[in-house]
PDB file of C-alpha atoms in Angstrom:
ATOM      1  CA  MET A   1       0.040  -0.435   0.142  1.00  0.00           C
ATOM      2  CA  VAL A   2       1.422   3.529  -1.307  1.00  0.00           C
ATOM      3  CA  ASP A   3      -1.264   5.397  -0.193  1.00  0.00           C
ATOM      4  CA  SER A   4      -1.426   5.836   3.703  1.00  0.00           C
ATOM      5  CA  ALA A   5      -3.818   8.770   3.822  1.00  0.00           C
ATOM      6  CA  TYR A   6      -6.993   8.288   4.501  1.00  0.00           C
ATOM      7  CA  GLY A   7      -9.349  10.259   3.574  1.00  0.00           C
ATOM      8  CA  PRO A   8     -13.310   9.918   4.876  1.00  0.00           C
ATOM      9  CA  LEU A   9     -15.956   8.367   2.487  1.00  0.00           C
ATOM     10  CA  SER A  10     -19.603   9.169   1.470  1.00  0.00           C
ATOM     11  CA  PRO A  11     -21.776   6.815   2.312  1.00  0.00           C
ATOM     12  CA  PHE A  12     -23.832   8.439  -0.885  1.00  0.00           C
ATOM     13  CA  ALA A  13     -20.996   7.682  -3.160  1.00  0.00           C
ATOM     14  CA  ALA A  14     -22.148   4.065  -4.022  1.00  0.00           C
ATOM     15  CA  MET A  15     -25.701   5.036  -3.985  1.00  0.00           C
ATOM     16  CA  PRO A  16     -27.764   5.964  -7.338  1.00  0.00           C
ATOM     17  CA  ALA A  17     -27.154   9.688  -8.403  1.00  0.00           C
ATOM     18  CA  SER A  18     -30.577  10.274  -9.567  1.00  0.00           C
ATOM     19  CA  ALA A  19     -34.123   9.196  -9.611  1.00  0.00           C
ATOM     20  CA  GLY A  20     -37.301  10.117 -12.586  1.00  0.00           C
ATOM     21  CA  THR A  21     -37.113  12.750 -15.043  1.00  0.00           C
ATOM     22  CA  GLY A  22     -36.683  16.488 -13.352  1.00  0.00           C
ATOM     23  CA  GLU A  23     -35.500  18.229 -10.424  1.00  0.00           C
ATOM     24  CA  GLY A  24     -38.446  18.209  -7.819  1.00  0.00           C
ATOM     25  CA  VAL A  25     -36.230  17.338  -4.989  1.00  0.00           C
ATOM     26  CA  VAL A  26     -32.543  18.330  -4.951  1.00  0.00           C
ATOM     27  CA  ALA A  27     -30.237  16.768  -1.874  1.00  0.00           C
ATOM     28  CA  GLY A  28     -26.766  16.952  -1.367  1.00  0.00           C
ATOM     29  CA  GLU A  29     -24.661  16.025   2.132  1.00  0.00           C
ATOM     30  CA  ARG A  30     -23.264  18.314   4.538  1.00  0.00           C
ATOM     31  CA  GLU A  31     -19.741  17.877   4.372  1.00  0.00           C
ATOM     32  CA  GLY A  32     -16.637  18.263   7.497  1.00  0.00           C
ATOM     33  CA  LEU A  33     -19.982  19.573   9.609  1.00  0.00           C
ATOM     34  CA  GLY A  34     -18.460  20.106  13.258  1.00  0.00           C
ATOM     35  CA  ILE A  35     -21.815  18.323  15.208  1.00  0.00           C
ATOM     36  CA  ALA A  36     -21.891  18.275  18.495  1.00  0.00           C
ATOM     37  CA  ARG A  37     -24.554  17.461  21.500  1.00  0.00           C
ATOM     38  CA  ILE A  38     -24.403  19.553  24.433  1.00  0.00           C
ATOM     39  CA  THR A  39     -26.370  19.079  27.412  1.00  0.00           C
ATOM     40  CA  ALA A  40     -26.449  21.483  30.724  1.00  0.00           C
ATOM     41  CA  ARG A  41     -25.171  20.254  33.437  1.00  0.00           C
ATOM     42  CA  ASN A  42     -27.226  19.966  36.732  1.00  0.00           C
ATOM     43  CA  ARG A  43     -29.036  23.280  37.492  1.00  0.00           C
ATOM     44  CA  GLN A  44     -26.327  24.896  35.358  1.00  0.00           C
ATOM     45  CA  LEU A  45     -28.773  25.772  32.839  1.00  0.00           C
ATOM     46  CA  ALA A  46     -29.067  29.660  33.227  1.00  0.00           C
ATOM     47  CA  ALA A  47     -25.404  29.976  33.767  1.00  0.00           C
ATOM     48  CA  LEU A  48     -24.786  27.802  30.901  1.00  0.00           C
ATOM     49  CA  GLU A  49     -26.881  30.631  28.738  1.00  0.00           C
ATOM     50  CA  GLN A  50     -24.737  33.148  29.839  1.00  0.00           C
ATOM     51  CA  LEU A  51     -21.689  31.394  28.439  1.00  0.00           C
ATOM     52  CA  VAL A  52     -23.056  30.573  25.328  1.00  0.00           C
ATOM     53  CA  HIS A  53     -24.214  34.078  25.239  1.00  0.00           C
ATOM     54  CA  LYS A  54     -20.595  35.842  26.148  1.00  0.00           C
ATOM     55  CA  ARG A  55     -18.156  33.270  24.141  1.00  0.00           C
ATOM     56  CA  LEU A  56     -20.443  32.004  21.036  1.00  0.00           C
ATOM     57  CA  HIS A  57     -22.559  35.016  20.990  1.00  0.00           C
ATOM     58  CA  LEU A  58     -25.770  32.751  20.399  1.00  0.00           C
ATOM     59  CA  ALA A  59     -29.078  32.780  22.157  1.00  0.00           C
ATOM     60  CA  LEU A  60     -29.941  28.936  22.859  1.00  0.00           C
ATOM     61  CA  PRO A  61     -33.008  28.685  22.220  1.00  0.00           C
ATOM     62  CA  ALA A  62     -36.080  27.080  24.536  1.00  0.00           C
ATOM     63  CA  GLY A  63     -37.700  24.815  22.257  1.00  0.00           C
ATOM     64  CA  PRO A  64     -37.419  23.152  18.967  1.00  0.00           C
ATOM     65  CA  ARG A  65     -35.618  25.937  17.635  1.00  0.00           C
ATOM     66  CA  ARG A  66     -32.427  26.561  15.690  1.00  0.00           C
ATOM     67  CA  MET A  67     -30.944  29.727  16.117  1.00  0.00           C
ATOM     68  CA  ARG A  68     -27.775  31.677  14.135  1.00  0.00           C
ATOM     69  CA  SER A  69     -24.935  32.865  14.349  1.00  0.00           C
ATOM     70  CA  GLY A  70     -22.287  33.200  11.782  1.00  0.00           C
ATOM     71  CA  ASP A  71     -21.191  29.726  10.985  1.00  0.00           C
ATOM     72  CA  LEU A  72     -22.940  28.259  14.531  1.00  0.00           C
ATOM     73  CA  ALA A  73     -25.974  27.055  15.121  1.00  0.00           C
ATOM     74  CA  ALA A  74     -27.859  25.364  18.668  1.00  0.00           C
ATOM     75  CA  ALA A  75     -30.807  23.699  17.527  1.00  0.00           C
ATOM     76  CA  GLY A  76     -33.312  22.758  20.800  1.00  0.00           C
ATOM     77  CA  VAL A  77     -33.134  18.606  21.160  1.00  0.00           C
ATOM     78  CA  GLY A  78     -34.745  17.997  24.070  1.00  0.00           C
ATOM     79  CA  PRO A  79     -35.211  19.966  27.619  1.00  0.00           C
ATOM     80  CA  GLU A  80     -31.612  22.045  28.142  1.00  0.00           C
ATOM     81  CA  CYS A  81     -29.862  20.087  25.528  1.00  0.00           C
ATOM     82  CA  TRP A  82     -29.373  21.472  22.104  1.00  0.00           C
ATOM     83  CA  LEU A  83     -27.500  19.923  18.950  1.00  0.00           C
ATOM     84  CA  MET A  84     -24.946  22.583  17.860  1.00  0.00           C
ATOM     85  CA  THR A  85     -22.868  22.743  14.563  1.00  0.00           C
ATOM     86  CA  CYS A  86     -20.552  24.386  12.680  1.00  0.00           C
ATOM     87  CA  GLU A  87     -19.673  24.975   9.022  1.00  0.00           C
ATOM     88  CA  SER A  88     -15.830  23.393   8.075  1.00  0.00           C
ATOM     89  CA  ALA A  89     -14.989  22.998  11.393  1.00  0.00           C
ATOM     90  CA  GLY A  90     -15.102  19.202  12.195  1.00  0.00           C
ATOM     91  CA  ASN A  91     -14.359  17.099  15.377  1.00  0.00           C
ATOM     92  CA  ALA A  92     -12.191  20.181  16.545  1.00  0.00           C
ATOM     93  CA  PHE A  93     -15.042  21.705  17.187  1.00  0.00           C
ATOM     94  CA  ALA A  94     -16.322  19.462  20.119  1.00  0.00           C
ATOM     95  CA  ALA A  95     -12.744  19.662  21.320  1.00  0.00           C
ATOM     96  CA  GLY A  96     -13.095  23.708  21.421  1.00  0.00           C
ATOM     97  CA  LEU A  97     -16.331  23.643  22.912  1.00  0.00           C
ATOM     98  CA  ARG A  98     -15.716  21.729  26.207  1.00  0.00           C
ATOM     99  CA  ASP A  99     -12.752  23.769  26.341  1.00  0.00           C
ATOM    100  CA  SER A 100     -15.020  26.778  26.597  1.00  0.00           C
ATOM    101  CA  ILE A 101     -18.224  25.788  27.924  1.00  0.00           C
ATOM    102  CA  GLY A 102     -17.370  22.219  29.261  1.00  0.00           C
ATOM    103  CA  GLY A 103     -17.991  23.485  32.813  1.00  0.00           C
ATOM    104  CA  HIS A 104     -21.622  23.914  32.537  1.00  0.00           C
ATOM    105  CA  ALA A 105     -21.949  21.543  30.368  1.00  0.00           C
ATOM    106  CA  ALA A 106     -21.845  17.889  28.775  1.00  0.00           C
ATOM    107  CA  VAL A 107     -19.684  18.004  25.125  1.00  0.00           C
ATOM    108  CA  VAL A 108     -20.601  15.415  23.386  1.00  0.00           C
ATOM    109  CA  ASP A 109     -18.985  15.253  19.621  1.00  0.00           C
ATOM    110  CA  LEU A 110     -21.024  13.495  16.965  1.00  0.00           C
ATOM    111  CA  SER A 111     -19.668  14.728  13.481  1.00  0.00           C
ATOM    112  CA  ASP A 112     -18.612  11.413  12.649  1.00  0.00           C
ATOM    113  CA  ALA A 113     -21.605   9.949  14.447  1.00  0.00           C
ATOM    114  CA  TYR A 114     -24.202  11.587  12.348  1.00  0.00           C
ATOM    115  CA  VAL A 115     -24.790  12.459   8.193  1.00  0.00           C
ATOM    116  CA  MET A 116     -26.993  15.172   6.908  1.00  0.00           C
ATOM    117  CA  LEU A 117     -28.472  15.931   3.877  1.00  0.00           C
ATOM    118  CA  ARG A 118     -29.968  18.848   2.869  1.00  0.00           C
ATOM    119  CA  LEU A 119     -32.890  18.402   1.132  1.00  0.00           C
ATOM    120  CA  ALA A 120     -34.145  21.549  -1.310  1.00  0.00           C
ATOM    121  CA  GLY A 121     -37.021  21.499  -4.028  1.00  0.00           C
ATOM    122  CA  ALA A 122     -40.362  22.238  -5.382  1.00  0.00           C
ATOM    123  CA  ARG A 123     -41.624  19.118  -4.572  1.00  0.00           C
ATOM    124  CA  VAL A 124     -39.167  18.342  -0.650  1.00  0.00           C
ATOM    125  CA  ARG A 125     -42.355  18.135   1.367  1.00  0.00           C
ATOM    126  CA  GLU A 126     -44.483  16.262  -0.334  1.00  0.00           C
ATOM    127  CA  ALA A 127     -41.272  13.680  -0.290  1.00  0.00           C
ATOM    128  CA  LEU A 128     -40.685  14.404   3.259  1.00  0.00           C
ATOM    129  CA  ALA A 129     -44.400  14.180   3.968  1.00  0.00           C
ATOM    130  CA  LYS A 130     -44.048  10.452   2.908  1.00  0.00           C
ATOM    131  CA  LEU A 131     -41.470   9.751   5.115  1.00  0.00           C
ATOM    132  CA  VAL A 132     -41.875  11.675   8.794  1.00  0.00           C
ATOM    133  CA  PRO A 133     -45.592  11.822  10.719  1.00  0.00           C
ATOM    134  CA  VAL A 134     -44.527  15.519  10.728  1.00  0.00           C
ATOM    135  CA  ASP A 135     -46.867  18.639   9.503  1.00  0.00           C
ATOM    136  CA  LEU A 136     -43.931  20.225   7.269  1.00  0.00           C
ATOM    137  CA  HIS A 137     -45.949  22.884   5.856  1.00  0.00           C
ATOM    138  CA  GLU A 138     -44.732  26.234   5.689  1.00  0.00           C
ATOM    139  CA  ARG A 139     -47.216  27.946   8.256  1.00  0.00           C
ATOM    140  CA  SER A 140     -46.965  25.275  10.597  1.00  0.00           C
ATOM    141  CA  PHE A 141     -42.683  24.121  10.644  1.00  0.00           C
ATOM    142  CA  GLN A 142     -41.226  27.620   9.911  1.00  0.00           C
ATOM    143  CA  VAL A 143     -37.667  27.976   8.905  1.00  0.00           C
ATOM    144  CA  ASP A 144     -35.259  27.220  11.860  1.00  0.00           C
ATOM    145  CA  ASP A 145     -37.916  25.044  13.433  1.00  0.00           C
ATOM    146  CA  VAL A 146     -36.826  21.615  14.880  1.00  0.00           C
ATOM    147  CA  ALA A 147     -38.227  18.613  15.062  1.00  0.00           C
ATOM    148  CA  GLN A 148     -36.895  15.005  16.317  1.00  0.00           C
ATOM    149  CA  THR A 149     -39.073  12.080  14.999  1.00  0.00           C
ATOM    150  CA  VAL A 150     -39.078   8.803  12.905  1.00  0.00           C
ATOM    151  CA  ALA A 151     -38.791   8.428   9.093  1.00  0.00           C
ATOM    152  CA  GLU A 152     -38.951   4.897   8.125  1.00  0.00           C
ATOM    153  CA  HIS A 153     -38.503   3.332  11.794  1.00  0.00           C
ATOM    154  CA  MET A 154     -35.012   5.461  12.235  1.00  0.00           C
ATOM    155  CA  ALA A 155     -34.488   7.926  14.311  1.00  0.00           C
ATOM    156  CA  VAL A 156     -34.139  12.127  12.277  1.00  0.00           C
ATOM    157  CA  THR A 157     -33.363  14.954  13.877  1.00  0.00           C
ATOM    158  CA  LEU A 158     -34.915  17.895  11.069  1.00  0.00           C
ATOM    159  CA  TRP A 159     -34.944  21.227  10.557  1.00  0.00           C
ATOM    160  CA  ARG A 160     -35.915  23.729   7.866  1.00  0.00           C
ATOM    161  CA  LEU A 161     -34.038  26.354   6.128  1.00  0.00           C
ATOM    162  CA  GLU A 162     -34.329  29.825   4.450  1.00  0.00           C
ATOM    163  CA  ASP A 163     -36.097  29.120   1.491  1.00  0.00           C
ATOM    164  CA  THR A 164     -33.201  29.147  -2.027  1.00  0.00           C
ATOM    165  CA  GLY A 165     -32.686  31.962  -4.178  1.00  0.00           C
ATOM    166  CA  ARG A 166     -35.536  30.065  -6.253  1.00  0.00           C
ATOM    167  CA  GLY A 167     -37.858  30.600  -3.494  1.00  0.00           C
ATOM    168  CA  GLU A 168     -38.108  26.317  -2.747  1.00  0.00           C
ATOM    169  CA  ALA A 169     -38.274  24.990   0.688  1.00  0.00           C
ATOM    170  CA  ALA A 170     -35.134  23.729   2.217  1.00  0.00           C
ATOM    171  CA  PHE A 171     -34.655  21.166   4.770  1.00  0.00           C
ATOM    172  CA  GLU A 172     -31.608  19.568   7.019  1.00  0.00           C
ATOM    173  CA  LEU A 173     -32.498  15.984   7.842  1.00  0.00           C
ATOM    174  CA  SER A 174     -29.507  13.919   9.999  1.00  0.00           C
ATOM    175  CA  VAL A 175     -28.997  10.233  10.924  1.00  0.00           C
ATOM    176  CA  GLY A 176     -26.925   8.235  12.663  1.00  0.00           C
ATOM    177  CA  ARG A 177     -24.345   7.405  10.199  1.00  0.00           C
ATOM    178  CA  SER A 178     -25.087   3.777  10.277  1.00  0.00           C
ATOM    179  CA  PHE A 179     -28.762   4.033   8.835  1.00  0.00           C
ATOM    180  CA  ALA A 180     -26.992   6.575   5.956  1.00  0.00           C
ATOM    181  CA  GLN A 181     -27.669   4.982   3.216  1.00  0.00           C
ATOM    182  CA  SER A 182     -31.207   3.606   4.599  1.00  0.00           C
ATOM    183  CA  LEU A 183     -32.206   7.110   4.860  1.00  0.00           C
ATOM    184  CA  TYR A 184     -30.905   7.645   1.196  1.00  0.00           C
ATOM    185  CA  ARG A 185     -32.978   5.208  -0.159  1.00  0.00           C
ATOM    186  CA  ALA A 186     -35.715   6.154   1.656  1.00  0.00           C
ATOM    187  CA  VAL A 187     -35.541   9.958   0.167  1.00  0.00           C
ATOM    188  CA  HIS A 188     -34.568   8.223  -3.272  1.00  0.00           C
ATOM    189  CA  ASP A 189     -37.370   6.445  -3.498  1.00  0.00           C
ATOM    190  CA  SER A 190     -40.078   9.025  -2.236  1.00  0.00           C
ATOM    191  CA  ALA A 191     -39.069  12.210  -4.413  1.00  0.00           C
ATOM    192  CA  ALA A 192     -38.545   9.899  -7.018  1.00  0.00           C
ATOM    193  CA  GLU A 193     -41.817  10.666  -8.720  1.00  0.00           C
ATOM    194  CA  PHE A 194     -40.858  14.183  -8.139  1.00  0.00           C
ATOM    195  CA  GLY A 195     -37.941  13.906  -9.842  1.00  0.00           C
ATOM    196  CA  PHE A 196     -34.621  13.461  -7.598  1.00  0.00           C
ATOM    197  CA  VAL A 197     -30.785  14.462  -7.980  1.00  0.00           C
ATOM    198  CA  PHE A 198     -27.533  14.688  -5.684  1.00  0.00           C
ATOM    199  CA  GLU A 199     -25.646  17.137  -6.229  1.00  0.00           C
ATOM    200  CA  THR A 200     -22.041  16.370  -5.628  1.00  0.00           C
ATOM    201  CA  ARG A 201     -19.620  18.381  -4.493  1.00  0.00           C
TER     202      ARG A 201
ATOM    203  CA  MET B   1     -53.402   8.084  20.021  1.00  0.00           C
ATOM    204  CA  ARG B   2     -51.899  11.613  19.928  1.00  0.00           C
ATOM    205  CA  ILE B   3     -49.377  12.715  22.768  1.00  0.00           C
ATOM    206  CA  GLU B   4     -48.814  15.961  23.455  1.00  0.00           C
ATOM    207  CA  CYS B   5     -44.730  16.233  24.426  1.00  0.00           C
ATOM    208  CA  PRO B   6     -43.905  18.897  26.379  1.00  0.00           C
ATOM    209  CA  PHE B   7     -41.050  20.057  24.517  1.00  0.00           C
ATOM    210  CA  CYS B   8     -41.675  19.197  20.947  1.00  0.00           C
ATOM    211  CA  GLY B   9     -45.564  19.267  20.581  1.00  0.00           C
ATOM    212  CA  GLU B  10     -48.038  16.981  19.286  1.00  0.00           C
ATOM    213  CA  ARG B  11     -47.218  13.961  18.039  1.00  0.00           C
ATOM    214  CA  ASP B  12     -48.384  10.288  17.394  1.00  0.00           C
ATOM    215  CA  HIS B  13     -48.217   7.752  20.385  1.00  0.00           C
ATOM    216  CA  SER B  14     -45.362   5.439  17.510  1.00  0.00           C
ATOM    217  CA  GLU B  15     -43.208   7.979  18.464  1.00  0.00           C
ATOM    218  CA  PHE B  16     -43.572   6.671  22.155  1.00  0.00           C
ATOM    219  CA  ALA B  17     -42.741   3.696  24.491  1.00  0.00           C
ATOM    220  CA  TYR B  18     -44.454   2.759  27.441  1.00  0.00           C
ATOM    221  CA  LEU B  19     -43.695   2.063  30.620  1.00  0.00           C
ATOM    222  CA  GLY B  20     -46.572   1.429  33.127  1.00  0.00           C
ATOM    223  CA  ASP B  21     -47.829   3.005  36.627  1.00  0.00           C
ATOM    224  CA  ALA B  22     -46.520   6.558  37.520  1.00  0.00           C
ATOM    225  CA  GLY B  23     -47.885   6.654  40.510  1.00  0.00           C
ATOM    226  CA  CYS B  24     -46.450   3.428  41.929  1.00  0.00           C
ATOM    227  CA  ALA B  25     -42.961   4.604  44.684  1.00  0.00           C
ATOM    228  CA  ARG B  26     -40.015   1.833  44.557  1.00  0.00           C
ATOM    229  CA  PRO B  27     -40.626   0.997  48.906  1.00  0.00           C
ATOM    230  CA  ALA B  28     -38.005   1.196  50.863  1.00  0.00           C
ATOM    231  CA  PRO B  29     -36.018  -2.490  51.005  1.00  0.00           C
ATOM    232  CA  GLY B  30     -34.656  -2.292  54.851  1.00  0.00           C
ATOM    233  CA  ALA B  31     -37.905  -2.278  55.850  1.00  0.00           C
ATOM    234  CA  ALA B  32     -39.736  -5.321  58.631  1.00  0.00           C
ATOM    235  CA  ASP B  33     -41.955  -5.817  55.643  1.00  0.00           C
ATOM    236  CA  ALA B  34     -40.249  -5.231  52.438  1.00  0.00           C
ATOM    237  CA  GLN B  35     -40.935  -8.501  50.639  1.00  0.00           C
ATOM    238  CA  ALA B  36     -44.503  -8.028  51.130  1.00  0.00           C
ATOM    239  CA  ARG B  37     -44.430  -3.975  49.844  1.00  0.00           C
ATOM    240  CA  PHE B  38     -42.456  -4.920  46.923  1.00  0.00           C
ATOM    241  CA  VAL B  39     -44.402  -7.849  45.599  1.00  0.00           C
ATOM    242  CA  GLU B  40     -47.273  -5.336  46.536  1.00  0.00           C
ATOM    243  CA  ALA B  41     -45.672  -3.122  44.163  1.00  0.00           C
ATOM    244  CA  VAL B  42     -44.068  -5.287  41.377  1.00  0.00           C
ATOM    245  CA  TYR B  43     -47.547  -7.280  40.564  1.00  0.00           C
ATOM    246  CA  LEU B  44     -50.516  -6.211  42.232  1.00  0.00           C
ATOM    247  CA  ARG B  45     -51.702  -3.163  40.554  1.00  0.00           C
ATOM    248  CA  GLU B  46     -54.705  -0.825  40.010  1.00  0.00           C
ATOM    249  CA  ASN B  47     -56.290  -1.245  36.956  1.00  0.00           C
ATOM    250  CA  PRO B  48     -58.682   1.756  37.115  1.00  0.00           C
ATOM    251  CA  ALA B  49     -61.650   2.463  34.222  1.00  0.00           C
ATOM    252  CA  GLY B  50     -61.062   6.015  33.948  1.00  0.00           C
ATOM    253  CA  ALA B  51     -57.737   8.079  34.709  1.00  0.00           C
ATOM    254  CA  HIS B  52     -54.643   6.600  35.065  1.00  0.00           C
ATOM    255  CA  ARG B  53     -51.396   8.071  36.158  1.00  0.00           C
ATOM    256  CA  GLU B  54     -48.253   6.575  33.233  1.00  0.00           C
ATOM    257  CA  LEU B  55     -44.568   7.253  32.010  1.00  0.00           C
ATOM    258  CA  TRP B  56     -44.014   6.812  28.400  1.00  0.00           C
ATOM    259  CA  TYR B  57     -40.381   7.476  26.833  1.00  0.00           C
ATOM    260  CA  HIS B  58     -40.483   9.831  23.960  1.00  0.00           C
ATOM    261  CA  GLU B  59     -37.758   7.933  22.255  1.00  0.00           C
ATOM    262  CA  PHE B  60     -38.195   8.980  19.016  1.00  0.00           C
ATOM    263  CA  GLY B  61     -38.177  12.539  19.913  1.00  0.00           C
ATOM    264  CA  CYS B  62     -36.886  14.864  22.472  1.00  0.00           C
ATOM    265  CA  ARG B  63     -35.928  11.642  24.465  1.00  0.00           C
ATOM    266  CA  SER B  64     -37.869  12.908  27.689  1.00  0.00           C
ATOM    267  CA  TRP B  65     -39.790  10.512  30.292  1.00  0.00           C
ATOM    268  CA  VAL B  66     -43.188  12.369  30.176  1.00  0.00           C
ATOM    269  CA  GLN B  67     -45.670  11.674  32.744  1.00  0.00           C
ATOM    270  CA  VAL B  68     -49.588  10.915  31.173  1.00  0.00           C
ATOM    271  CA  THR B  69     -52.126  11.320  32.776  1.00  0.00           C
ATOM    272  CA  ARG B  70     -54.794   8.889  30.652  1.00  0.00           C
ATOM    273  CA  ASP B  71     -58.406   7.889  30.470  1.00  0.00           C
ATOM    274  CA  THR B  72     -58.137   4.010  30.240  1.00  0.00           C
ATOM    275  CA  ARG B  73     -61.761   3.839  28.818  1.00  0.00           C
ATOM    276  CA  THR B  74     -61.359   6.774  25.744  1.00  0.00           C
ATOM    277  CA  HIS B  75     -57.619   6.893  25.369  1.00  0.00           C
ATOM    278  CA  GLU B  76     -58.017  10.984  26.285  1.00  0.00           C
ATOM    279  CA  ILE B  77     -55.187  12.637  27.304  1.00  0.00           C
ATOM    280  CA  LEU B  78     -56.247  14.672  30.171  1.00  0.00           C
ATOM    281  CA  GLU B  79     -52.493  15.955  31.041  1.00  0.00           C
ATOM    282  CA  VAL B  80     -48.661  15.473  29.859  1.00  0.00           C
ATOM    283  CA  ARG B  81     -45.496  16.617  31.611  1.00  0.00           C
ATOM    284  CA  LEU B  82     -42.081  16.228  32.216  1.00  0.00           C
ATOM    285  CA  ALA B  83     -41.712  13.669  34.475  1.00  0.00           C
ATOM    286  CA  GLY B  84     -38.563  14.023  36.340  1.00  0.00           C
ATOM    287  CA  ALA B  85     -36.642  16.429  38.756  1.00  0.00           C
ATOM    288  CA  SER B  86     -37.589  19.179  37.104  1.00  0.00           C
ATOM    289  CA  ALA B  87     -41.109  18.243  37.440  1.00  0.00           C
ATOM    290  CA  ALA B  88     -43.590  18.591  40.166  1.00  0.00           C
ATOM    291  CA  PRO B  89     -44.422  15.908  42.153  1.00  0.00           C
TER     292      PRO B  89
END
């Protein structure tokens, strides 16, 4: 073996990149994302909120909502518990968080544990309606709303992004990495009738 | 049956796992009549036709334990609150 540099391998590399005709649903993988779950330590919620606000310039949302600040975002995924993401930060993100807020929160690095798909398109709601038992209508599920639910027996976390430049809805879905291909297959099959395209960078 | 999760909002009961009676306190293991009390706590449960307080786990949601008051005749959900230390007794 001459190649000693092992790079990350997308779980979607071997999956069919399109289905049907058209581009009703366009998918892409969110790569290089730093992902960490933070949980307030016992009776330290107020102190954690203050610290996060001071050091990360982010107000932790109280319910299933997502707050963004630059490359950073925090999604409420349970009482006193958030899923934080940072663009292109990888595993260093959780390590940095542990240094800055670890006194008031348990920080778990999930960058390699979760896979995240970004879905957008004119028919994305119709495709997702077949997968998740949550009302994703634009009035019911607004930008930065967060839901943890189940899609084909897989626990998924999803949130709504700002609409695309073409005014189409956009969402991000994450599952445990070992479910990545199952989720992809579910989305692929659900979106096939609307035209499904997976874009690689 | 749909359960109004205090964190996630209204969700189908299939997202939850059922544990059972929420009013069942663990007896003191050191008490003289501990065995009789454990038999009562483990096996001899009320089976009310009406309001029943029970514990559910929102496994496919926010992973919180919730205390649900459910009418066992109609499955009407009368009250849902977070279980655990932060919840009122």
